[in-house]
Coordinates of C-alpha atoms in Angstrom, one line a residue:
X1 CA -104.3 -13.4 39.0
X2 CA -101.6 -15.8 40.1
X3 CA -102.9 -18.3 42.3
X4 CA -101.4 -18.7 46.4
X5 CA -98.5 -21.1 47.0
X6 CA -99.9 -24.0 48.2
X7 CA -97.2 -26.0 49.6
X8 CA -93.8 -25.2 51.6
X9 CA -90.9 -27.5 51.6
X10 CA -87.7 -27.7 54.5
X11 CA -85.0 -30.0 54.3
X12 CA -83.1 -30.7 57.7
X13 CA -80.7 -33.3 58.9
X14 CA -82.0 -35.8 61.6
X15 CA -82.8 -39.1 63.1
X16 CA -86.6 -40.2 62.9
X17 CA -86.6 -39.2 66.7
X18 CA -85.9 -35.7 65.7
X19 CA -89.7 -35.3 63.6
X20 CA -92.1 -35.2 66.7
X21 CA -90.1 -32.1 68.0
X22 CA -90.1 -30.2 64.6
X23 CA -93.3 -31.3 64.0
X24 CA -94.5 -29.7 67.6
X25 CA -92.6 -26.6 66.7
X26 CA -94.5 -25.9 63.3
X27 CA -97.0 -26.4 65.0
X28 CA -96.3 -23.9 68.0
X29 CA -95.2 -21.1 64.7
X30 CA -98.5 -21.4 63.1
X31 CA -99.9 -19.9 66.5
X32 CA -104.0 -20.6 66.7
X33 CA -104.4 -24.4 65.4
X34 CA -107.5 -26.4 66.5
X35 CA -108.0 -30.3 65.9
X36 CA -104.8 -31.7 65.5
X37 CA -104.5 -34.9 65.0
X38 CA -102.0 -37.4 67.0
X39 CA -99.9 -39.4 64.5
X40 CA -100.8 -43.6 64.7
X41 CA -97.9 -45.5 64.6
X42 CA -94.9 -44.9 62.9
X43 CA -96.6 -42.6 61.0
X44 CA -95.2 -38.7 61.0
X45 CA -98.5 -37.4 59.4
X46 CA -100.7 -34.4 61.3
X47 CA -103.8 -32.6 59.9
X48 CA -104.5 -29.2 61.5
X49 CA -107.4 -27.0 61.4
X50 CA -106.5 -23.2 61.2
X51 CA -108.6 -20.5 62.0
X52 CA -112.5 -20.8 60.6
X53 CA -112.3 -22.8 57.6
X54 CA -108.6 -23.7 56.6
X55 CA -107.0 -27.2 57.1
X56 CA -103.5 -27.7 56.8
X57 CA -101.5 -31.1 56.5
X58 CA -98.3 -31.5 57.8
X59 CA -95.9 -34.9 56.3
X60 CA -92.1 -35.4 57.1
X61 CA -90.3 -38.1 55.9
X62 CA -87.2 -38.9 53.8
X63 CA -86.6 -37.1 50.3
X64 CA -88.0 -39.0 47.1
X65 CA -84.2 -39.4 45.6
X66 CA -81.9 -40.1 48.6
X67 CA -79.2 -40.1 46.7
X68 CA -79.8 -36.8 45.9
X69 CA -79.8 -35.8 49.0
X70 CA -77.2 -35.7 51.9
X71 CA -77.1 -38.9 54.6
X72 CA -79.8 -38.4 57.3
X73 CA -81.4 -35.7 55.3
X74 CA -85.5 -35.6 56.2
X75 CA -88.5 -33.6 54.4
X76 CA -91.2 -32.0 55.9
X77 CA -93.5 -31.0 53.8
X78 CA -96.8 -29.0 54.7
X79 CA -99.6 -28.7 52.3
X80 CA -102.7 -25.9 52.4
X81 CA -105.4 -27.8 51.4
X82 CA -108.4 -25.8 52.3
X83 CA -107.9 -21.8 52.9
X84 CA -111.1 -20.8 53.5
X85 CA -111.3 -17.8 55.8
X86 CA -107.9 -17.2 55.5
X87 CA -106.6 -14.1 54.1
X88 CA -103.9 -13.9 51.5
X89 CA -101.3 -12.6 53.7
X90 CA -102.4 -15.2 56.4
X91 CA -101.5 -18.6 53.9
X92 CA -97.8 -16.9 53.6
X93 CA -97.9 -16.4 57.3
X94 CA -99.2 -20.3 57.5
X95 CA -96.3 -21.6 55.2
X96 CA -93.4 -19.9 56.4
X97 CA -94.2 -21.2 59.9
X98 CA -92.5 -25.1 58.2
X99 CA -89.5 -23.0 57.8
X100 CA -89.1 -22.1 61.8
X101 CA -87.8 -25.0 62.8
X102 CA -85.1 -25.2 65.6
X103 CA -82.1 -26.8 64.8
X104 CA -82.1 -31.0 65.6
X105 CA -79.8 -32.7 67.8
X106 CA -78.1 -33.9 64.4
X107 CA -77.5 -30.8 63.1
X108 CA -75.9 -29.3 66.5
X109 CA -73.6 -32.8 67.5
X110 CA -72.3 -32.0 63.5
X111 CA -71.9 -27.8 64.2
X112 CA -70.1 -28.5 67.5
X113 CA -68.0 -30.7 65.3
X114 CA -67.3 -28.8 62.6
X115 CA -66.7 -25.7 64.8
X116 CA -64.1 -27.1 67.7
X117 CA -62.4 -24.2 68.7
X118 CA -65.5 -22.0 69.5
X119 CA -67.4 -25.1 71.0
X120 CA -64.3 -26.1 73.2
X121 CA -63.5 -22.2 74.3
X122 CA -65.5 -22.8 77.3
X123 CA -62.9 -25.7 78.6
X124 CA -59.9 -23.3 78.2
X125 CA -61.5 -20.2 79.9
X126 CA -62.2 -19.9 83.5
X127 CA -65.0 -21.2 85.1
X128 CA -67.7 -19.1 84.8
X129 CA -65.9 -15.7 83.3
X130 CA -68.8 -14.1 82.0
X131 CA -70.8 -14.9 85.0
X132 CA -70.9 -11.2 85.8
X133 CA -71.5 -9.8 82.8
X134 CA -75.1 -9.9 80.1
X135 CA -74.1 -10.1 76.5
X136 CA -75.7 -8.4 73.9
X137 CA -74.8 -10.1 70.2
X138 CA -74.7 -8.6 66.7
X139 CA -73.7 -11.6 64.6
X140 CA -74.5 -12.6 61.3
X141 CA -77.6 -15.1 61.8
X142 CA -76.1 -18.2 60.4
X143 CA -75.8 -21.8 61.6
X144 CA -72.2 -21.0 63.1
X145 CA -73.7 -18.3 65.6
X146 CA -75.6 -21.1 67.2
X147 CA -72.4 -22.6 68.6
X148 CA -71.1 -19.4 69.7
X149 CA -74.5 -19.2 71.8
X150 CA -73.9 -22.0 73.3
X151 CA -70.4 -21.3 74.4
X152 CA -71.4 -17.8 75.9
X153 CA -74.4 -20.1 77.6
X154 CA -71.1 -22.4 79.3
X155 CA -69.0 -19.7 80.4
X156 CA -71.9 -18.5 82.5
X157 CA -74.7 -16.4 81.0
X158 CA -78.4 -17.8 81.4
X159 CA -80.4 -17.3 78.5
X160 CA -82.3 -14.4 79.8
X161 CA -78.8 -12.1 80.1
X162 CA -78.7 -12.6 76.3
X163 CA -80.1 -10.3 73.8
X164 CA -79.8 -11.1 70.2
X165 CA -79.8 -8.5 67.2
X166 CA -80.9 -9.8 64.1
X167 CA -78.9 -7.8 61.1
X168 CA -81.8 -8.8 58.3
X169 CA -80.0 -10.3 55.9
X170 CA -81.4 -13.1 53.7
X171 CA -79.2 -15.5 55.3
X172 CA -80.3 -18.7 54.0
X173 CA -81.7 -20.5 57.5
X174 CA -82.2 -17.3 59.0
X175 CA -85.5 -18.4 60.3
X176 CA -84.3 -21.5 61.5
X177 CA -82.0 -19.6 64.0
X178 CA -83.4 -16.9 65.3
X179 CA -86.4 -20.1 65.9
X180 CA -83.9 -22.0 67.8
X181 CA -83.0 -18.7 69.9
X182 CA -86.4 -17.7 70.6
X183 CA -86.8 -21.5 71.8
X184 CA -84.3 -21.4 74.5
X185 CA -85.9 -18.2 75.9
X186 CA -83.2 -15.2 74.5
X187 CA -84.4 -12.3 73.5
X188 CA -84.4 -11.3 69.7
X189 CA -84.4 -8.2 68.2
X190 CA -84.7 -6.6 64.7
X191 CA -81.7 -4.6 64.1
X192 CA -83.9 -1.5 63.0
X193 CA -85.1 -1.2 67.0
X194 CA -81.6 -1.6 68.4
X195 CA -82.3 1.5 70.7
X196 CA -85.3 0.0 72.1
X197 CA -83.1 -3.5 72.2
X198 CA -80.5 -2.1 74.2
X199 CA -82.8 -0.5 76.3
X200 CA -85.0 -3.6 77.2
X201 CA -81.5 -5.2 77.9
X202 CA -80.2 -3.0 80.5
X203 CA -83.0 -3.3 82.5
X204 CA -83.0 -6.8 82.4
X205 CA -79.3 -6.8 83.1
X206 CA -79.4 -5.0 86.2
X207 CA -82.1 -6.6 87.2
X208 CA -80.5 -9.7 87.0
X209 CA -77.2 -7.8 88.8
X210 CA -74.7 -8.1 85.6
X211 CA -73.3 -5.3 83.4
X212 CA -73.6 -5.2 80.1
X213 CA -71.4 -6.2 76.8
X214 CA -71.5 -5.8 73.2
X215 CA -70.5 -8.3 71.0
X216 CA -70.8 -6.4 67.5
X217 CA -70.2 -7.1 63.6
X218 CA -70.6 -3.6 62.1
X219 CA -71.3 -1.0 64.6
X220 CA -74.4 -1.4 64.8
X221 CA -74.7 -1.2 68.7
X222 CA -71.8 1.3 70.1
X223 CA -73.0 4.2 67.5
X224 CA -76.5 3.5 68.7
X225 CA -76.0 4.4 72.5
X226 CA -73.5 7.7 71.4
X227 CA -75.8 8.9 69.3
X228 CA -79.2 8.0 70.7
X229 CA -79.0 6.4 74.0
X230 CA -75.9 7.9 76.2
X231 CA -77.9 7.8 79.1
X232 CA -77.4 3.8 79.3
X233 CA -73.6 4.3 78.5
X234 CA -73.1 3.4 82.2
X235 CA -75.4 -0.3 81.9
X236 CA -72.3 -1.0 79.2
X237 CA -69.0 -0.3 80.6
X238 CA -67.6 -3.7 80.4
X239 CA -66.7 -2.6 77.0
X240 CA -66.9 -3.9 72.9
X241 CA -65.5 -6.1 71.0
X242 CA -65.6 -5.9 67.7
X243 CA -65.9 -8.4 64.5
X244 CA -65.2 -6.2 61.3
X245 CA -63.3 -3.0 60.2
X246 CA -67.1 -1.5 59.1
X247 CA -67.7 -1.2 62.3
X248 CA -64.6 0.1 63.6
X249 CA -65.2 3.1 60.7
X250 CA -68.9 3.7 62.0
X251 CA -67.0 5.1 65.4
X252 CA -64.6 7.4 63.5
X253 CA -67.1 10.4 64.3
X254 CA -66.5 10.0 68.0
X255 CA -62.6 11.3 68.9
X256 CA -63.5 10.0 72.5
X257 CA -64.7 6.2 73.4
X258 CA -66.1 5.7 77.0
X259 CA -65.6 2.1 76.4
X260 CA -62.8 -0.4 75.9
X261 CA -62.3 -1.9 72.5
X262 CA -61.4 -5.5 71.7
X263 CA -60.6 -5.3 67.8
X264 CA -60.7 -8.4 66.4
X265 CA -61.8 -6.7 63.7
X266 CA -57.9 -5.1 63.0
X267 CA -56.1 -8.3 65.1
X268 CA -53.6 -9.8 62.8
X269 CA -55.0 -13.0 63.4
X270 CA -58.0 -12.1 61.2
X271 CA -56.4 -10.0 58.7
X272 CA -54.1 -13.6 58.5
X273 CA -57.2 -16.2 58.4
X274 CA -60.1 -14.3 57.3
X275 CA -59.5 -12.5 54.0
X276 CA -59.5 -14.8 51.5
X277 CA -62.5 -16.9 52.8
X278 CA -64.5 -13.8 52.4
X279 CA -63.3 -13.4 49.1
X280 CA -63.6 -16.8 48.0
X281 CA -67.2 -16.6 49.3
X282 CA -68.5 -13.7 47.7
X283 CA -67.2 -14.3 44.2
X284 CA -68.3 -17.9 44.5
X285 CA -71.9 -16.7 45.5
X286 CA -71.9 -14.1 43.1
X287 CA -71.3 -17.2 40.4
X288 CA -74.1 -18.6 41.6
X289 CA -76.3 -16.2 41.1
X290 CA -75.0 -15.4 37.5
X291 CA -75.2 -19.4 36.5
X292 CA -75.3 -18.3 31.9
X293 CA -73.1 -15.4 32.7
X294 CA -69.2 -15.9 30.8
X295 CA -67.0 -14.2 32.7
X296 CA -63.6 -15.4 31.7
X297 CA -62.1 -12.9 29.3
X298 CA -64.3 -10.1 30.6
X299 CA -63.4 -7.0 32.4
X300 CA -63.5 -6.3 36.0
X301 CA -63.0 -4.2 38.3
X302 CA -62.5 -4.4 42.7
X303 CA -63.1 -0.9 44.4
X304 CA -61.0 -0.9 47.5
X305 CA -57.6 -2.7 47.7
X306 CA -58.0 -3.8 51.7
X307 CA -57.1 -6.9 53.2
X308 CA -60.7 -8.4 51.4
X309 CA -60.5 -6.4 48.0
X310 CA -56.6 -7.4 47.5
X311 CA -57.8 -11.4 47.8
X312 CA -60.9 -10.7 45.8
X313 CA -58.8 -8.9 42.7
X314 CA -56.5 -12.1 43.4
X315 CA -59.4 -14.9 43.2
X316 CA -61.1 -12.9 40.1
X317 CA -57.5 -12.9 38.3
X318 CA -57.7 -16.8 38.8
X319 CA -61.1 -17.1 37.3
X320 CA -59.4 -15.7 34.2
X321 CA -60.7 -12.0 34.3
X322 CA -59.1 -8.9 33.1
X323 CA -58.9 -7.0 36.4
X324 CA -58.6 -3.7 37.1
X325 CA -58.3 -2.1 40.9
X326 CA -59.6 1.3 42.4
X327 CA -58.4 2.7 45.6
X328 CA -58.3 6.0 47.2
X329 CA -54.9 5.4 49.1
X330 CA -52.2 5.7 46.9
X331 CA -49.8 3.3 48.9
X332 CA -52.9 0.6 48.4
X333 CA -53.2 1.6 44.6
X334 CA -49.3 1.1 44.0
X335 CA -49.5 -2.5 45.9
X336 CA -52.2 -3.4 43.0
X337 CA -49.8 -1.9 40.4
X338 CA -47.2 -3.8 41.5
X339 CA -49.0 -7.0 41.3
X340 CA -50.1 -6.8 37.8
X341 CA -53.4 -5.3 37.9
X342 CA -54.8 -2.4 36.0
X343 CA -55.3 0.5 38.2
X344 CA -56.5 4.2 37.7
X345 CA -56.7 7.0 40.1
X346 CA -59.9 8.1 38.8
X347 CA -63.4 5.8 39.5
X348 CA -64.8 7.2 36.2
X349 CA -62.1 6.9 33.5
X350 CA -61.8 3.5 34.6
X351 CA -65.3 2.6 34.3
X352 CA -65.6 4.3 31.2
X353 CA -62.4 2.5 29.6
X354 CA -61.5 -0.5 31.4
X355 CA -65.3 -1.2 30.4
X356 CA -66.2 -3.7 33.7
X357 CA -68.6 -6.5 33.2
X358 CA -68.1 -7.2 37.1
X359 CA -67.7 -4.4 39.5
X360 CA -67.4 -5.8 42.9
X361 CA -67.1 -3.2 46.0
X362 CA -65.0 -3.7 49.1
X363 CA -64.1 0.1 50.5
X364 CA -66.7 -0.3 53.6
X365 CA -68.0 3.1 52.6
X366 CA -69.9 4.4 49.4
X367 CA -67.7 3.6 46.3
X368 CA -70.4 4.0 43.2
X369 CA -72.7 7.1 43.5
X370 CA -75.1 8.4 40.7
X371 CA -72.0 10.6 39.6
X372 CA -70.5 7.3 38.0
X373 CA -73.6 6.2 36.2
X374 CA -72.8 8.6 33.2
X375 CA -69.3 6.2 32.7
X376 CA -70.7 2.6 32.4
X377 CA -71.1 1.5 29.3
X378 CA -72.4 -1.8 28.9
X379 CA -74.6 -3.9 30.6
X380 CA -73.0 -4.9 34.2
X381 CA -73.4 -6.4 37.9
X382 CA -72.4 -4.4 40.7
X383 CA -71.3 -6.6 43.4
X384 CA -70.7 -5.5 47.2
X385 CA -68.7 -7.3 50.2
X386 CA -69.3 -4.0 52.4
X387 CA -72.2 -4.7 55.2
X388 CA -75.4 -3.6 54.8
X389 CA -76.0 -1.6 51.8
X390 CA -74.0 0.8 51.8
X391 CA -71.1 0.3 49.7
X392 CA -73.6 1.9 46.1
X393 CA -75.8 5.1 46.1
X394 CA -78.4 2.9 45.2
X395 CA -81.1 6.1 45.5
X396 CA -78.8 8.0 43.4
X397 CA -78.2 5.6 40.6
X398 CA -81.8 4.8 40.9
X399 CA -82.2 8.7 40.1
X400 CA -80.1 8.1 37.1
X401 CA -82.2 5.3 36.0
X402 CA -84.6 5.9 33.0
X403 CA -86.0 2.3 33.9
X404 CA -86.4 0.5 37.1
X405 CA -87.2 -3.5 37.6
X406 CA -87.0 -6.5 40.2
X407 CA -84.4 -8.9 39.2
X408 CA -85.7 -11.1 41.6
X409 CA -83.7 -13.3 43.8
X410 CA -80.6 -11.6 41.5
X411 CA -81.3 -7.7 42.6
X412 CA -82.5 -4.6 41.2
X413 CA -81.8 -4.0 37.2
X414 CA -81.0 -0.2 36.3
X415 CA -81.6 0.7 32.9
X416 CA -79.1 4.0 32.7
X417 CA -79.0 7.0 29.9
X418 CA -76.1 5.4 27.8
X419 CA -78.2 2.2 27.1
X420 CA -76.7 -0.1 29.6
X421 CA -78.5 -2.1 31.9
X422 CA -76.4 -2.3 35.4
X423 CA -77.5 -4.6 38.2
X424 CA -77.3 -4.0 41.4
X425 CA -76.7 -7.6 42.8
X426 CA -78.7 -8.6 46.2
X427 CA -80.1 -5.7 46.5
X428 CA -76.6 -3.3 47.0
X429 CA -76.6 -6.1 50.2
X430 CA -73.1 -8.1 50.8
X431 CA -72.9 -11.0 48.6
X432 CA -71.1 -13.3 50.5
X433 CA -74.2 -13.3 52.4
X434 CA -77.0 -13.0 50.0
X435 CA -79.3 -16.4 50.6
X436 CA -75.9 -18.3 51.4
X437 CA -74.0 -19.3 54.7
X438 CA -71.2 -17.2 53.5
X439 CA -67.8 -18.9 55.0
X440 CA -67.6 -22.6 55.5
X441 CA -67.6 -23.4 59.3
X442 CA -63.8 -24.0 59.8
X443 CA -62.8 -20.5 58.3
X444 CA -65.6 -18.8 60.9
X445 CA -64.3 -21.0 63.5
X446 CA -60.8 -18.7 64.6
X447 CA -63.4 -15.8 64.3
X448 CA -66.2 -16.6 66.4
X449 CA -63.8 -18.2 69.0
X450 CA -61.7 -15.0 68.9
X451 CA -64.9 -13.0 70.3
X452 CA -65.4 -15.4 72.6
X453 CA -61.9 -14.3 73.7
X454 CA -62.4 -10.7 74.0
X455 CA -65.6 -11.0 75.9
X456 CA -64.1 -13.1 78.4
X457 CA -60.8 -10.6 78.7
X458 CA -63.1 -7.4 79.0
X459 CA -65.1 -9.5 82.0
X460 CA -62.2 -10.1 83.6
X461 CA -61.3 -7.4 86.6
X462 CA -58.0 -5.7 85.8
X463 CA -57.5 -6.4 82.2
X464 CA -55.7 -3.4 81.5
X465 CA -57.8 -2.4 78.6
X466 CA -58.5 1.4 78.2
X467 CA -61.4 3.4 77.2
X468 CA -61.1 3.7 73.4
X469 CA -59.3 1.4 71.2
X470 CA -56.9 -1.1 72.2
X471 CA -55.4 -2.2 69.0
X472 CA -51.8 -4.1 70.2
X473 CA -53.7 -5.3 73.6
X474 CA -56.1 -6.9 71.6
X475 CA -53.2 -8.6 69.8
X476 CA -51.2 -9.6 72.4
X477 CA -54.0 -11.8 73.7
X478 CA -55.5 -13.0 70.7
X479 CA -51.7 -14.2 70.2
X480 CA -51.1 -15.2 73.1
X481 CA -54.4 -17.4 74.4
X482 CA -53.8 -20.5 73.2
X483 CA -56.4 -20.0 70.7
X484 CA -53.3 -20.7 67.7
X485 CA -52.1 -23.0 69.1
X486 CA -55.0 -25.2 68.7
X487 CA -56.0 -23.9 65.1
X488 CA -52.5 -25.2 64.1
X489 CA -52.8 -28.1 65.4
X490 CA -56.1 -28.8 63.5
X491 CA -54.6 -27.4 60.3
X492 CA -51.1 -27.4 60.4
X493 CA -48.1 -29.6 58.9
X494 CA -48.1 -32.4 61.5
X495 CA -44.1 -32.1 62.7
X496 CA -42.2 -35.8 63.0

C-alpha cells in the first residue's frame, strides 16, 4: 500500500510580520490542537499535538532557492511526524488545513493594485448605495473576487448581509479564499445547497432590514428560486445582474422574469474586453496541461463560433493549427468561412474527416454527445470553455467507452470502439479555470468593476430597470458611468 503524505507545502507573498497570523490560522483550520508551543525568538517554528497520539510541526520561512522564487515569497511548511490515532482520512484533513490560509496584507496592498478600477468603484459611487440592499455572490473563487468583496464591504454592506456561493471549481487558491471569507465573518456556501443558501440569506436579510441581490456568473441563483424556491422571490426584488451569456441561457425556460436584469453578461463592453482573454487563457492552460503534446500542424476543431469560440479559432490558428469551426447558426458558420477556417454543417463529418487532435467547446450548451463518439478517429483532447460541465455528454461518451481511466490532474481517458483514446480534459470542467487563475487581474478588472456597477444601479430607487431583461439599459450605463473612461486612461494611447 502506498504510504500517507507526510508533508504539505504553501507558498504566499509576505513580510516576516505576516507569519504569526498564518501560522494562528493553520492552526485555527486544524480545529482540536493541544500543546502548542510559543515560538522563542525570531524563530517561526510551532509543534502541535493533535488528537491522542499525533504531533505535527509547523515551519515557515523563505524558499531554499530565492531566486527561484518571486520577491517576498515565504514557505510554510508543516510536517506529520507522528500519526498515531489518527485515521487516514484525518492526516489529509490535518494537511490541507496549511493550505487555508487568508490572504496577507502583501498580497491584498498588490490585488488592490493590480485591480484599480474595482478597488476604487467605491470612490466614484455614492456613499453608501448598497446600504439598503444584502448581496448574495456567485463568482469564480479566485484572488480577484477578494477585491470585489471588499468594494461591496465600502459601498455599505457589513459582512453578515453577504452570502458567498462557492461554484467548486479547482481554482488554484480556492481554499485560500473562501479561508479569507470565512475569516471576516461572510457566509459561504457550496453551490450544490444554493436553495438552502438563499434561504439562510433571506432571513438574515430581513432580519437585518435589507432586500436581497444576486450577483451571478452562470445562473446558478435566479433558476434556483423559479424552480425551487418562488416563495422567497419577494426577499429578491432588487433584481440580477449577470456575469456570463451561460447564465443568461439557463433563464431561456422562463418567458416571464419577476426581476430586473443587469446583463453584463451581453454589454458590449464585455463582448469588447473580455473575449479574447478567455480565449487566450483556456488555450494557454490547456498547453499546460499537455506540456509533450505537438500541436502545430495538427487538426482542430472550435464548436461554437460566439464572441469566445471566434477568438479561440483565432488564437489556435496563431499557434499554427489547422482549424476547423462548428456552429449551429449559419450566419456564425459563414463569418468562420469567411475568415479562412474550415467549417462543416455537420458535427460528425467533420470529426470523422477534419480528424481533430484538439476539440475545444465553446456553445454554452452540450456540443459532443455519445452520438459523436462513433466519428473520432484518433486519439484526442476534448477541451471545454462552457461553465460547469456541461458543454460534453460525458455519461454518454462514457457509455460508448470500452475502457475507462483517471488521467489525473489531466481528466478522464475514454478508450472508444474505433481504437481511439479521447480525453476529456479537466474533467468536461472549463479550462480556463482548471487549477489556474484563469484571466490575469487587469483583463478581470472592467468585469468585476462592471458588477459593481449594476448592483449599485439596481439599489438605486427609480432606476428605470424593468422586470426581465434590460439589455440597451444595461448598456447605456455601463457606457456611460465613467467606468471607460478610466480603463482608457490606464490602457490607452496617452494623447499630446
Amino acid at each position: 500500500m502506498i504510504p500517507l503524505a507526510r508533508a504539505e507545502s504553501i507558498e504566499l507573498q509576505g513580510e516576516p510580520a505576516d507569519m504569526p497570523m498564518v501560522l494562528a490560522a493553520i492552526i485555527e483550520a486544524i480545529g482540536k490542537v493541544t500543546d502548542v508551543s510559543e515560538p522563542t525568538g525570531d524563530r517561526l517554528d510551532r509543534r502541535l499535538r493533535v488528537g491522542a497520539g499525533g504531533r505535527v510541526r509547523l515551519l515557515a520561512g523563505t524558499p531554499a532557492r530565492p531566486k527561484a522564487a518571486a520577491a517576498g515569497t515565504l514557505v510554510v511548511t508543516m510536517v506529520l511526524e507522528e500519526t498515531t490515532g489518527l485515521l487516514p482520512g484525518q492526516v489529509r484533513e490535518v494537511l490541507a488545513a496549511v493550505r487555508r490560509v487568508p490572504f496577507t496584507v502583501t498580497e491584498m496592498t498588490a490585488l488592490r493594485g493590480q485591480m484599480p478600477l474595482t478597488a476604487e468603484l467605491p470612490l466614484f459611487a455614492p456613499p453608501g448605495c448598497l446600504a439598503q440592499v444584502a448581496p448574495v455572490l456567485t463568482v469564480h473563487h479566485m484572488r480577484d473576487f477578494l477585491v470585489l468583496v471588499e468594494a461591496v464591504q465600502a459601498m455599505g454592506v457589513p459582512p453578515e448581509a453577504i452570502t458567498v456561493l462557492d461554484k467548486g471549481y479547482p481554482y488554484r487558491h480556492t481554499a485560500r479564499v473562501d479561508a479569507h471569507l470565512t475569516r471576516q465573518g461572510i457566509a459561504v456556501w457550496p453551490w450544490t445547497r444554493a436553495a438552502d443558501a438563499l434561504n439562510d440569506h433571506a432571513q438574515r436579510a430581513a432580519a437585518l432590514g435589507r432586500q436581497g441581490l444576486l450577483v451571478d456568473d452562470g445562473g446558478y441563483t435566479l433558476p434556483v428560486l423559479l424552480k425551487h424556491r418562488p416563495d422567497l422571490l419577494p426577499h429578491f426584488t432588487t433584481g440580477l445582474v449577470e456575469q456570463t451569456i451561460s447564465g443568461i441561457t439557463r433563464l431561456e425556460p422562463w418567458r416571464q422574469l419577476p426581476l430586473p436584469i443587469f446583463s453584463v453578461a451581453q454589454s458590449r463592453m464585455k463582448a469588447t474586453v473580455e473575449s479574447y482573454g478567455v480565449a487566450d487563457a483556456a488555450i494557454r492552460n490547456a498547453l499546460r496541461l499537455l506540456p509533450e503534446e505537438k500541436l502545430e500542424g495538427q487538426a482542430a476543431l472550435v464548436i461554437g463560433h460566439g464572441r469566445i469560440g471566434e477568438q479561440i479559432a483565432q488564437v489556435l490558428r496563431s499557434q499554427r493549427m489547422r482549424v476547423a469551426v462548428h456552429d449551429r447558426q449559419l450566419v456564425r458558420l459563414i463569418a468562420a468561412h469567411e475568415q479562412g477556417f474550415v467549417t462543416g454543417r455537420c458535427l460528425s463529418t467533420l470529426l470523422r474527416e477534419h480528424r481533430p487532435k484538439l476539440i475545444v467547446g465553446s456553445t454554452g450548451r452540450t456540443s459532443v454527445r455519445g452520438e459523436h463518439a462513433a466519428a473520432i478517429g484518433g486519439d484526442c483532447y476534448l477541451v471545454s470553455t462552457t461553465s460547469r460541465d456541461r458543454e460534453f455528454a460525458i455519461a454518454e461518451l462514457v457509455e460508448e467507452a470500452t475502457e475507462i481511466s483517471d488521467a489525473g490532474v489531466l481528466g478522464i481517458r475514454l478508450r472508444l470502439l474505433s481504437g481511439a483514446c479521447a480525453t476529456i480534459v479537466g474533467d468536461g470542467y472549463p479550462v480556463n479555470f482548471h487549477h489556474a487563475e484563469s484571466l490575469p487581474n487587469a483583463y478581470s478588472d472592467l468585469i468585476l468593476a462592471s458588477l459593481l456597477v449594476g448592483a449599485a444601479t439596481l439599489a438605486t430607487p427609480g432606476h428605470g430597470f424593468t422586470p426581465g431583461h434590460n439589455v440597451v439599459a444595461s448598456d447605456r450605463v455601463l457606457e456611460s458611468c465613467g467606468l471607460l473612461e478610466r480603463y482608457y486612461s490606464r490602457f490607452g494611447l496617452k494623447s499630446t
